[in-house]
Amino acid sequence: MDGMALKFPSFKFLNHNTSTIRSPLLLRKFSSSSLPVSASGTTLREAGPASNSVSLGQLTRPDFPILHQKINNGSNLVYLDNAATSQKPISVLKALQDYYESYNSNVHRGIHYLSAKATEKYELAREKIAAFINAEESREIVFTRNATEAINLVAYTWGFANLKSGDEVLLTIAEHHSAIVPWQFVAQKTGAVLKFVNLNEDEVPDVLKLKEMISSKTKLVVVHHISNTLASSLPIEDIVHWAHAVEAKVLVDACQSIPHMPVDVRDLDADFLVASSHKMCGPTGVGFLYGKSDILSTMPPFLGGGEMISDVFLDHSTYAEPPSRFEAGTPAIGEAIGLGAAIDYLQGIGMQKIHEYEMELANYLYENLSTVPNIRIYGPKPSKGVDRAALCSFNVKNIHPTDLATCLDQLHGVAIRSGHHCAQPLHRYLGINASARASLHFYNTKEDVDYFIHALNDTVSFLDSSK
């Protein structure tokens, strides 16, 4: 394959921060070792299950059309970027198509058949979400564009109404930018103080230090459930207990937990929880905020317009009860209905079954990735008492993660993430500018991991030889 011409797309994002991310290596040639083969002579990508049992990944893959395609140089797609967004099953695609083909109409505003059906399906999706996370009632679910908007909603309503100079908001340095930046806005305008918890020696946010930092000044704790970079989990029930002891509220970023494990908001007892549809096998453009009903009822509106009002006069307006108070304008109707279909799909499998399968995949990924020479995997090591989520952020010595990701995609058809994963403070704490990340979902298989490890070793060897 010497002299092979490689066509690289113009990834503008690769150079979005030239002070920290350099351009991918310009490849002049590529010599790939042969793909590993089974006893039958088929490649790993073609090989069947390693045992007689059929895995959850193998059972569900037929439901995801996007996974069955060839990309770039004829490589079969191996999608390992699920922490960024998940793929969508046929049932979700059909739900979207059915809405737009059969009953496309606005909700809550018409008495005709189409509007009545759209409203019924839209509100049914809200009820499905409430049941999925075991909320006490569906009015505790507010539809938003995504989890980012949900956090901003809490910041601009509850935050501005309740925080004052000297009040403290506790976070960890492993939070997503969407969980940090809105509270910076609030702090700048109210005089509230943001305090951050660092990592402990196991590269997990130090929850004992967080417990020590909670005081009478603490008014809000903002924490992730599962880290999108470290693959670690936090004991939300304990954190909520400590916070509530000083009458502080807790907001949980559940974007990386809700798609992968059972989440019960009544057990967690958090005051707010946010998630995004697109990570839950649902459409983009919709997410939700869960808030305890007694708290939501005290919060002022987020946006002004139709649907969120009770009465409008020329000099003032009165507002609807939650959740309508926070859902101004025409919502993402089809997308919400699609999210409802995604929840039906996930519940059809069973979230505990998904969780158990992904824990098996998580250990398999970590163990095999650890064999790659000169690799550094971030986050805790899996052990009897430590479960990692099914993702690994990593770096290989003297190789930029963007070069790794580009070569894996262009030469092997493996899709992973590179960059700071919207967690720059965490990366700075770790002493790095960026990392590569492979993240799995229930439709992935051990064969996907095997192929990824082979492709990564091959890529590392090539990049080392090209220096």
GROMACS .gro file of C-alpha atoms in nm:
model
  467
    1MET     CA    1   0.000   0.000   0.000
    2ASP     CA    2   0.301   0.229  -0.030
    3GLY     CA    3   0.219   0.550  -0.207
    4MET     CA    4  -0.149   0.520  -0.125
    5ALA     CA    5  -0.328   0.857  -0.148
    6LEU     CA    6  -0.543   0.930   0.154
    7LYS     CA    7  -0.833   1.173   0.133
    8PHE     CA    8  -0.868   1.365   0.458
    9PRO     CA    9  -1.172   1.583   0.516
   10SER     CA   10  -1.119   1.944   0.614
   11PHE     CA   11  -1.181   1.906   0.988
   12LYS     CA   12  -1.199   2.270   1.088
   13PHE     CA   13  -1.252   2.172   1.448
   14LEU     CA   14  -0.911   2.015   1.464
   15ASN     CA   15  -0.756   2.361   1.470
   16HIS     CA   16  -1.014   2.541   1.682
   17ASN     CA   17  -0.749   2.619   1.943
   18THR     CA   18  -0.409   2.636   1.783
   19SER     CA   19  -0.241   2.698   2.114
   20THR     CA   20  -0.337   2.355   2.240
   21ILE     CA   21  -0.445   2.142   1.942
   22ARG     CA   22  -0.210   2.106   1.651
   23SER     CA   23  -0.310   1.992   1.306
   24PRO     CA   24  -0.325   1.617   1.243
   25LEU     CA   25  -0.017   1.459   1.099
   26LEU     CA   26  -0.005   1.483   0.721
   27LEU     CA   27   0.019   1.122   0.617
   28ARG     CA   28   0.255   1.047   0.334
   29LYS     CA   29   0.212   0.672   0.321
   30PHE     CA   30   0.060   0.390   0.515
   31SER     CA   31   0.167   0.030   0.560
   32SER     CA   32  -0.092  -0.165   0.749
   33SER     CA   33  -0.036  -0.505   0.897
   34SER     CA   34  -0.299  -0.755   0.800
   35LEU     CA   35  -0.619  -0.766   1.000
   36PRO     CA   36  -0.639  -1.043   1.262
   37VAL     CA   37  -0.827  -1.342   1.131
   38SER     CA   38  -1.027  -1.624   1.282
   39ALA     CA   39  -0.969  -1.991   1.221
   40SER     CA   40  -1.219  -1.978   0.935
   41GLY     CA   41  -1.014  -1.713   0.760
   42THR     CA   42  -1.256  -1.426   0.818
   43THR     CA   43  -1.140  -1.098   0.962
   44LEU     CA   44  -1.238  -0.988   1.309
   45ARG     CA   45  -1.497  -0.755   1.159
   46GLU     CA   46  -1.660  -1.055   0.991
   47ALA     CA   47  -1.616  -1.301   1.270
   48GLY     CA   48  -1.908  -1.423   1.476
   49PRO     CA   49  -1.939  -1.425   1.855
   50ALA     CA   50  -1.646  -1.557   2.056
   51SER     CA   51  -1.874  -1.804   2.232
   52ASN     CA   52  -2.199  -1.985   2.164
   53SER     CA   53  -2.397  -1.720   2.350
   54VAL     CA   54  -2.521  -1.415   2.163
   55SER     CA   55  -2.438  -1.084   2.327
   56LEU     CA   56  -2.676  -0.793   2.375
   57GLY     CA   57  -2.470  -0.599   2.123
   58GLN     CA   58  -2.515  -0.864   1.858
   59LEU     CA   59  -2.887  -0.888   1.931
   60THR     CA   60  -2.953  -0.517   1.901
   61ARG     CA   61  -2.723  -0.413   1.616
   62PRO     CA   62  -2.982  -0.497   1.346
   63ASP     CA   63  -3.204  -0.223   1.495
   64PHE     CA   64  -2.948   0.048   1.409
   65PRO     CA   65  -2.921   0.098   1.031
   66ILE     CA   66  -2.637   0.350   1.055
   67LEU     CA   67  -2.399   0.089   1.193
   68HIS     CA   68  -2.419  -0.120   0.877
   69GLN     CA   69  -2.223   0.089   0.631
   70LYS     CA   70  -1.880   0.121   0.479
   71ILE     CA   71  -1.694   0.450   0.509
   72ASN     CA   72  -1.378   0.609   0.375
   73ASN     CA   73  -1.162   0.341   0.213
   74GLY     CA   74  -1.430   0.074   0.226
   75SER     CA   75  -1.394   0.012   0.600
   76ASN     CA   76  -1.693  -0.103   0.797
   77LEU     CA   77  -1.795   0.158   1.052
   78VAL     CA   78  -1.702   0.087   1.414
   79TYR     CA   79  -1.876   0.358   1.615
   80LEU     CA   80  -1.710   0.426   1.951
   81ASP     CA   81  -1.821   0.784   2.017
   82ASN     CA   82  -2.136   0.717   2.215
   83ALA     CA   83  -2.053   0.955   2.500
   84ALA     CA   84  -2.088   1.235   2.244
   85THR     CA   85  -2.409   1.105   2.091
   86SER     CA   86  -2.582   0.770   2.051
   87GLN     CA   87  -2.726   0.612   1.739
   88LYS     CA   88  -3.100   0.576   1.685
   89PRO     CA   89  -3.299   0.253   1.642
   90ILE     CA   90  -3.549   0.203   1.362
   91SER     CA   91  -3.842   0.246   1.601
   92VAL     CA   92  -3.730   0.602   1.681
   93LEU     CA   93  -3.684   0.687   1.313
   94LYS     CA   94  -4.032   0.554   1.241
   95ALA     CA   95  -4.184   0.754   1.527
   96LEU     CA   96  -4.040   1.074   1.380
   97GLN     CA   97  -4.157   0.984   1.031
   98ASP     CA   98  -4.503   0.893   1.156
   99TYR     CA   99  -4.544   1.228   1.332
  100TYR     CA  100  -4.448   1.434   1.028
  101GLU     CA  101  -4.643   1.216   0.782
  102SER     CA  102  -4.956   1.148   0.985
  103TYR     CA  103  -5.034   1.408   1.252
  104ASN     CA  104  -4.794   1.701   1.224
  105SER     CA  105  -4.957   1.985   1.416
  106ASN     CA  106  -4.893   2.221   1.703
  107VAL     CA  107  -4.968   2.109   2.056
  108HIS     CA  108  -5.201   2.250   2.323
  109ARG     CA  109  -5.348   2.502   2.077
  110GLY     CA  110  -5.602   2.331   1.857
  111ILE     CA  111  -5.916   2.124   1.895
  112HIS     CA  112  -5.888   1.950   1.558
  113TYR     CA  113  -5.785   1.588   1.522
  114LEU     CA  114  -5.421   1.644   1.427
  115SER     CA  115  -5.355   1.885   1.714
  116ALA     CA  116  -5.533   1.660   1.963
  117LYS     CA  117  -5.326   1.360   1.856
  118ALA     CA  118  -4.999   1.555   1.857
  119THR     CA  119  -5.076   1.687   2.204
  120GLU     CA  120  -5.163   1.339   2.329
  121LYS     CA  121  -4.836   1.191   2.196
  122TYR     CA  122  -4.629   1.484   2.322
  123GLU     CA  123  -4.768   1.461   2.673
  124LEU     CA  124  -4.738   1.083   2.663
  125ALA     CA  125  -4.366   1.129   2.603
  126ARG     CA  126  -4.349   1.343   2.918
  127GLU     CA  127  -4.525   1.066   3.111
  128LYS     CA  128  -4.280   0.809   2.973
  129ILE     CA  129  -3.983   1.015   3.093
  130ALA     CA  130  -4.139   1.055   3.437
  131ALA     CA  131  -4.194   0.679   3.464
  132PHE     CA  132  -3.846   0.607   3.325
  133ILE     CA  133  -3.676   0.798   3.608
  134ASN     CA  134  -3.952   0.729   3.864
  135ALA     CA  135  -4.058   1.090   3.913
  136GLU     CA  136  -4.364   1.134   4.131
  137GLU     CA  137  -4.560   1.305   3.854
  138SER     CA  138  -4.517   1.406   3.492
  139ARG     CA  139  -4.538   1.779   3.568
  140GLU     CA  140  -4.192   1.746   3.725
  141ILE     CA  141  -4.056   1.699   3.371
  142VAL     CA  142  -3.977   2.012   3.170
  143PHE     CA  143  -3.888   1.971   2.802
  144THR     CA  144  -3.581   2.167   2.694
  145ARG     CA  145  -3.361   2.169   2.383
  146ASN     CA  146  -3.093   1.968   2.563
  147ALA     CA  147  -2.928   1.925   2.902
  148THR     CA  148  -2.734   2.248   2.852
  149GLU     CA  149  -3.055   2.448   2.826
  150ALA     CA  150  -3.194   2.262   3.126
  151ILE     CA  151  -2.899   2.370   3.341
  152ASN     CA  152  -2.927   2.726   3.212
  153LEU     CA  153  -3.298   2.722   3.299
  154VAL     CA  154  -3.215   2.639   3.661
  155ALA     CA  155  -2.935   2.898   3.668
  156TYR     CA  156  -3.143   3.184   3.529
  157THR     CA  157  -3.454   3.108   3.731
  158TRP     CA  158  -3.370   2.939   4.061
  159GLY     CA  159  -3.013   3.071   4.063
  160PHE     CA  160  -3.084   3.440   4.016
  161ALA     CA  161  -3.382   3.424   4.251
  162ASN     CA  162  -3.204   3.246   4.535
  163LEU     CA  163  -2.830   3.317   4.527
  164LYS     CA  164  -2.675   3.629   4.675
  165SER     CA  165  -2.329   3.763   4.755
  166GLY     CA  166  -2.127   3.521   4.967
  167ASP     CA  167  -2.341   3.217   4.890
  168GLU     CA  168  -2.144   2.917   4.767
  169VAL     CA  169  -2.200   2.678   4.478
  170LEU     CA  170  -1.993   2.358   4.496
  171LEU     CA  171  -1.882   2.174   4.183
  172THR     CA  172  -1.607   1.931   4.083
  173ILE     CA  173  -1.331   2.006   3.834
  174ALA     CA  174  -1.460   1.713   3.627
  175GLU     CA  175  -1.787   1.885   3.537
  176HIS     CA  176  -1.890   1.943   3.177
  177HIS     CA  177  -1.860   2.304   3.061
  178SER     CA  178  -2.240   2.319   3.047
  179ALA     CA  179  -2.249   2.262   3.421
  180ILE     CA  180  -1.984   2.527   3.494
  181VAL     CA  181  -2.038   2.824   3.261
  182PRO     CA  182  -2.403   2.904   3.355
  183TRP     CA  183  -2.302   2.925   3.722
  184GLN     CA  184  -2.014   3.155   3.632
  185PHE     CA  185  -2.274   3.387   3.479
  186VAL     CA  186  -2.482   3.370   3.796
  187ALA     CA  187  -2.182   3.424   4.022
  188GLN     CA  188  -2.070   3.730   3.824
  189LYS     CA  189  -2.411   3.894   3.865
  190THR     CA  190  -2.500   3.788   4.220
  191GLY     CA  191  -2.164   3.777   4.397
  192ALA     CA  192  -2.203   3.407   4.474
  193VAL     CA  193  -1.880   3.207   4.495
  194LEU     CA  194  -1.800   2.893   4.296
  195LYS     CA  195  -1.586   2.635   4.475
  196PHE     CA  196  -1.436   2.331   4.305
  197VAL     CA  197  -1.342   1.989   4.437
  198ASN     CA  198  -1.025   1.832   4.292
  199LEU     CA  199  -0.952   1.466   4.222
  200ASN     CA  200  -0.822   1.219   4.476
  201GLU     CA  201  -0.529   0.981   4.421
  202ASP     CA  202  -0.755   0.743   4.227
  203GLU     CA  203  -0.841   1.019   3.976
  204VAL     CA  204  -1.198   1.046   4.099
  205PRO     CA  205  -1.354   1.366   4.236
  206ASP     CA  206  -1.276   1.369   4.607
  207VAL     CA  207  -1.619   1.327   4.765
  208LEU     CA  208  -1.478   1.331   5.118
  209LYS     CA  209  -1.331   1.673   5.045
  210LEU     CA  210  -1.665   1.777   4.899
  211LYS     CA  211  -1.834   1.669   5.221
  212GLU     CA  212  -1.587   1.882   5.419
  213MET     CA  213  -1.652   2.184   5.197
  214ILE     CA  214  -2.029   2.177   5.245
  215SER     CA  215  -2.126   2.443   5.499
  216SER     CA  216  -2.404   2.681   5.591
  217LYS     CA  217  -2.283   2.901   5.303
  218THR     CA  218  -2.349   2.622   5.052
  219LYS     CA  219  -2.670   2.682   4.860
  220LEU     CA  220  -2.622   2.448   4.564
  221VAL     CA  221  -2.412   2.145   4.470
  222VAL     CA  222  -2.369   2.073   4.098
  223VAL     CA  223  -2.229   1.729   4.016
  224HIS     CA  224  -2.221   1.474   3.738
  225HIS     CA  225  -2.347   1.123   3.795
  226ILE     CA  226  -2.095   0.964   3.555
  227SER     CA  227  -1.790   1.149   3.426
  228ASN     CA  228  -1.768   1.178   3.047
  229THR     CA  229  -1.388   1.170   3.070
  230LEU     CA  230  -1.289   0.972   3.380
  231ALA     CA  231  -1.563   0.705   3.351
  232SER     CA  232  -1.607   0.737   3.727
  233SER     CA  233  -1.935   0.760   3.918
  234LEU     CA  234  -2.028   0.970   4.219
  235PRO     CA  235  -2.238   0.860   4.520
  236ILE     CA  236  -2.526   1.094   4.451
  237GLU     CA  237  -2.740   0.972   4.742
  238ASP     CA  238  -2.463   1.057   4.989
  239ILE     CA  239  -2.396   1.396   4.831
  240VAL     CA  240  -2.765   1.483   4.842
  241HIS     CA  241  -2.785   1.379   5.207
  242TRP     CA  242  -2.489   1.601   5.301
  243ALA     CA  243  -2.626   1.896   5.101
  244HIS     CA  244  -2.978   1.869   5.237
  245ALA     CA  245  -2.839   1.867   5.591
  246VAL     CA  246  -2.750   2.236   5.538
  247GLU     CA  247  -3.063   2.303   5.328
  248ALA     CA  248  -2.865   2.323   5.003
  249LYS     CA  249  -3.006   2.204   4.671
  250VAL     CA  250  -2.842   1.950   4.439
  251LEU     CA  251  -2.838   1.950   4.058
  252VAL     CA  252  -2.728   1.626   3.892
  253ASP     CA  253  -2.593   1.604   3.536
  254ALA     CA  254  -2.720   1.258   3.439
  255CYS     CA  255  -2.631   1.272   3.069
  256GLN     CA  256  -2.384   0.983   3.098
  257SER     CA  257  -2.587   0.773   3.342
  258ILE     CA  258  -2.950   0.774   3.229
  259PRO     CA  259  -2.875   0.607   2.891
  260HIS     CA  260  -2.671   0.331   3.053
  261MET     CA  261  -2.819   0.233   3.390
  262PRO     CA  262  -3.136   0.252   3.600
  263VAL     CA  263  -3.177   0.600   3.751
  264ASP     CA  264  -3.442   0.660   4.015
  265VAL     CA  265  -3.484   1.025   4.111
  266ARG     CA  266  -3.677   0.938   4.424
  267ASP     CA  267  -3.391   0.722   4.547
  268LEU     CA  268  -3.135   0.989   4.456
  269ASP     CA  269  -3.355   1.260   4.613
  270ALA     CA  270  -3.180   1.525   4.400
  271ASP     CA  271  -3.365   1.852   4.356
  272PHE     CA  272  -3.281   1.887   3.986
  273LEU     CA  273  -3.160   1.640   3.726
  274VAL     CA  274  -3.089   1.694   3.356
  275ALA     CA  275  -3.042   1.469   3.053
  276SER     CA  276  -3.033   1.486   2.673
  277SER     CA  277  -3.234   1.276   2.430
  278HIS     CA  278  -2.955   1.235   2.178
  279LYS     CA  279  -2.746   1.033   2.425
  280MET     CA  280  -3.049   0.809   2.498
  281CYS     CA  281  -3.097   0.675   2.143
  282GLY     CA  282  -3.345   0.957   2.083
  283PRO     CA  283  -3.342   1.255   1.845
  284THR     CA  284  -3.127   1.562   1.880
  285GLY     CA  285  -3.281   1.895   1.978
  286VAL     CA  286  -3.467   1.784   2.289
  287GLY     CA  287  -3.376   1.711   2.648
  288PHE     CA  288  -3.539   1.750   2.984
  289LEU     CA  289  -3.513   1.895   3.330
  290TYR     CA  290  -3.648   1.705   3.626
  291GLY     CA  291  -3.728   1.927   3.921
  292LYS     CA  292  -3.916   1.860   4.241
  293SER     CA  293  -4.263   2.007   4.196
  294ASP     CA  294  -4.252   2.224   4.507
  295ILE     CA  295  -3.928   2.386   4.384
  296LEU     CA  296  -4.044   2.433   4.024
  297SER     CA  297  -4.357   2.608   4.144
  298THR     CA  298  -4.147   2.877   4.316
  299MET     CA  299  -3.927   2.948   4.013
  300PRO     CA  300  -3.997   3.241   3.775
  301PRO     CA  301  -4.026   3.184   3.398
  302PHE     CA  302  -3.716   3.131   3.186
  303LEU     CA  303  -3.841   3.265   2.852
  304GLY     CA  304  -4.144   3.477   2.769
  305GLY     CA  305  -4.397   3.401   2.497
  306GLY     CA  306  -4.680   3.171   2.411
  307GLU     CA  307  -4.776   2.869   2.619
  308MET     CA  308  -4.597   2.985   2.935
  309ILE     CA  309  -4.865   3.239   3.025
  310SER     CA  310  -5.192   3.230   3.211
  311ASP     CA  311  -5.317   3.577   3.111
  312VAL     CA  312  -5.152   3.861   2.921
  313PHE     CA  313  -5.245   4.227   2.975
  314LEU     CA  314  -5.080   4.532   2.824
  315ASP     CA  315  -4.894   4.614   3.143
  316HIS     CA  316  -4.831   4.270   3.294
  317SER     CA  317  -4.879   3.896   3.255
  318THR     CA  318  -4.952   3.604   3.480
  319TYR     CA  319  -4.785   3.271   3.430
  320ALA     CA  320  -4.889   2.911   3.385
  321GLU     CA  321  -4.804   2.641   3.635
  322PRO     CA  322  -4.500   2.419   3.571
  323PRO     CA  323  -4.404   2.264   3.339
  324SER     CA  324  -4.579   2.498   3.091
  325ARG     CA  325  -4.427   2.800   3.265
  326PHE     CA  326  -4.086   2.693   3.134
  327GLU     CA  327  -4.188   2.584   2.783
  328ALA     CA  328  -4.242   2.907   2.590
  329GLY     CA  329  -4.319   2.879   2.219
  330THR     CA  330  -4.366   2.582   1.992
  331PRO     CA  331  -4.161   2.295   2.134
  332ALA     CA  332  -3.966   2.022   1.959
  333ILE     CA  333  -4.279   1.809   1.918
  334GLY     CA  334  -4.155   1.538   1.688
  335GLU     CA  335  -3.830   1.512   1.879
  336ALA     CA  336  -4.009   1.472   2.212
  337ILE     CA  337  -4.226   1.199   2.062
  338GLY     CA  338  -3.909   1.037   1.927
  339LEU     CA  339  -3.758   1.049   2.276
  340GLY     CA  340  -4.067   0.870   2.402
  341ALA     CA  341  -4.008   0.600   2.141
  342ALA     CA  342  -3.642   0.574   2.249
  343ILE     CA  343  -3.752   0.520   2.609
  344ASP     CA  344  -3.990   0.246   2.493
  345TYR     CA  345  -3.695   0.083   2.315
  346LEU     CA  346  -3.461   0.106   2.615
  347GLN     CA  347  -3.725  -0.025   2.853
  348GLY     CA  348  -3.797  -0.308   2.613
  349ILE     CA  349  -3.439  -0.423   2.667
  350GLY     CA  350  -3.428  -0.337   3.035
  351MET     CA  351  -3.193  -0.080   3.188
  352GLN     CA  352  -3.045  -0.326   3.436
  353LYS     CA  353  -2.965  -0.564   3.150
  354ILE     CA  354  -2.803  -0.278   2.959
  355HIS     CA  355  -2.602  -0.179   3.266
  356GLU     CA  356  -2.475  -0.530   3.334
  357TYR     CA  357  -2.373  -0.583   2.971
  358GLU     CA  358  -2.196  -0.248   2.954
  359MET     CA  359  -2.005  -0.319   3.276
  360GLU     CA  360  -1.872  -0.631   3.108
  361LEU     CA  361  -1.778  -0.426   2.801
  362ALA     CA  362  -1.621  -0.157   3.020
  363ASN     CA  363  -1.381  -0.403   3.184
  364TYR     CA  364  -1.302  -0.564   2.851
  365LEU     CA  365  -1.221  -0.226   2.697
  366TYR     CA  366  -1.000  -0.115   2.986
  367GLU     CA  367  -0.810  -0.444   3.009
  368ASN     CA  368  -0.736  -0.458   2.638
  369LEU     CA  369  -0.658  -0.089   2.601
  370SER     CA  370  -0.409  -0.123   2.887
  371THR     CA  371  -0.199  -0.356   2.671
  372VAL     CA  372  -0.121  -0.083   2.417
  373PRO     CA  373   0.240   0.033   2.465
  374ASN     CA  374   0.299   0.377   2.621
  375ILE     CA  375  -0.070   0.436   2.687
  376ARG     CA  376  -0.211   0.642   2.975
  377ILE     CA  377  -0.578   0.583   3.062
  378TYR     CA  378  -0.744   0.846   3.280
  379GLY     CA  379  -0.974   0.776   3.570
  380PRO     CA  380  -0.987   0.496   3.826
  381LYS     CA  381  -0.866   0.145   3.763
  382PRO     CA  382  -1.151  -0.108   3.770
  383SER     CA  383  -1.151  -0.323   4.079
  384LYS     CA  384  -1.386  -0.520   4.300
  385GLY     CA  385  -1.509  -0.197   4.456
  386VAL     CA  386  -1.476   0.033   4.153
  387ASP     CA  387  -1.694   0.009   3.843
  388ARG     CA  388  -1.597   0.217   3.542
  389ALA     CA  389  -1.845   0.331   3.281
  390ALA     CA  390  -1.797   0.188   2.932
  391LEU     CA  391  -1.557   0.456   2.813
  392CYS     CA  392  -1.186   0.529   2.828
  393SER     CA  393  -1.011   0.861   2.778
  394PHE     CA  394  -0.644   0.809   2.702
  395ASN     CA  395  -0.323   0.935   2.548
  396VAL     CA  396  -0.034   0.755   2.387
  397LYS     CA  397   0.310   0.897   2.462
  398ASN     CA  398   0.439   1.147   2.205
  399ILE     CA  399   0.131   1.112   1.980
  400HIS     CA  400  -0.138   1.377   1.966
  401PRO     CA  401  -0.489   1.235   2.021
  402THR     CA  402  -0.619   1.415   1.713
  403ASP     CA  403  -0.368   1.227   1.500
  404LEU     CA  404  -0.482   0.902   1.656
  405ALA     CA  405  -0.849   0.978   1.596
  406THR     CA  406  -0.792   1.092   1.238
  407CYS     CA  407  -0.592   0.784   1.141
  408LEU     CA  408  -0.834   0.548   1.314
  409ASP     CA  409  -1.120   0.702   1.118
  410GLN     CA  410  -0.955   0.738   0.778
  411LEU     CA  411  -0.763   0.413   0.774
  412HIS     CA  412  -0.974   0.178   0.982
  413GLY     CA  413  -1.328   0.318   0.999
  414VAL     CA  414  -1.314   0.352   1.378
  415ALA     CA  415  -1.493   0.657   1.517
  416ILE     CA  416  -1.360   0.790   1.847
  417ARG     CA  417  -1.343   1.138   2.000
  418SER     CA  418  -1.040   1.361   2.046
  419GLY     CA  419  -1.014   1.696   2.221
  420HIS     CA  420  -1.099   1.817   2.570
  421HIS     CA  421  -1.451   1.666   2.574
  422CYS     CA  422  -1.597   1.991   2.710
  423ALA     CA  423  -1.388   1.939   3.023
  424GLN     CA  424  -1.095   2.180   2.993
  425PRO     CA  425  -1.051   2.239   3.369
  426LEU     CA  426  -1.019   1.864   3.420
  427HIS     CA  427  -0.766   1.830   3.138
  428ARG     CA  428  -0.559   2.115   3.278
  429TYR     CA  429  -0.562   1.949   3.620
  430LEU     CA  430  -0.436   1.629   3.457
  431GLY     CA  431  -0.160   1.827   3.286
  432ILE     CA  432  -0.281   1.768   2.931
  433ASN     CA  433  -0.446   1.972   2.658
  434ALA     CA  434  -0.651   1.693   2.504
  435SER     CA  435  -0.719   1.322   2.510
  436ALA     CA  436  -0.866   1.052   2.289
  437ARG     CA  437  -1.186   0.882   2.403
  438ALA     CA  438  -1.350   0.556   2.307
  439SER     CA  439  -1.702   0.517   2.446
  440LEU     CA  440  -1.938   0.222   2.409
  441HIS     CA  441  -2.309   0.157   2.418
  442PHE     CA  442  -2.515  -0.162   2.440
  443TYR     CA  443  -2.508  -0.213   2.061
  444ASN     CA  444  -2.130  -0.241   2.067
  445THR     CA  445  -1.960  -0.576   2.098
  446LYS     CA  446  -1.634  -0.726   2.216
  447GLU     CA  447  -1.550  -0.770   1.850
  448ASP     CA  448  -1.573  -0.393   1.812
  449VAL     CA  449  -1.325  -0.357   2.097
  450ASP     CA  450  -1.094  -0.619   1.948
  451TYR     CA  451  -1.090  -0.442   1.615
  452PHE     CA  452  -1.035  -0.104   1.780
  453ILE     CA  453  -0.736  -0.231   1.978
  454HIS     CA  454  -0.584  -0.383   1.666
  455ALA     CA  455  -0.643  -0.063   1.471
  456LEU     CA  456  -0.498   0.148   1.753
  457ASN     CA  457  -0.183  -0.062   1.775
  458ASP     CA  458  -0.146  -0.041   1.400
  459THR     CA  459  -0.198   0.337   1.406
  460VAL     CA  460   0.052   0.389   1.689
  461SER     CA  461   0.314   0.186   1.503
  462PHE     CA  462   0.257   0.387   1.186
  463LEU     CA  463   0.267   0.725   1.358
  464ASP     CA  464   0.582   0.631   1.552
  465SER     CA  465   0.752   0.518   1.233
  466SER     CA  466   0.659   0.841   1.054
  467LYS     CA  467   0.838   1.071   1.296
   0.00000   0.00000   0.00000
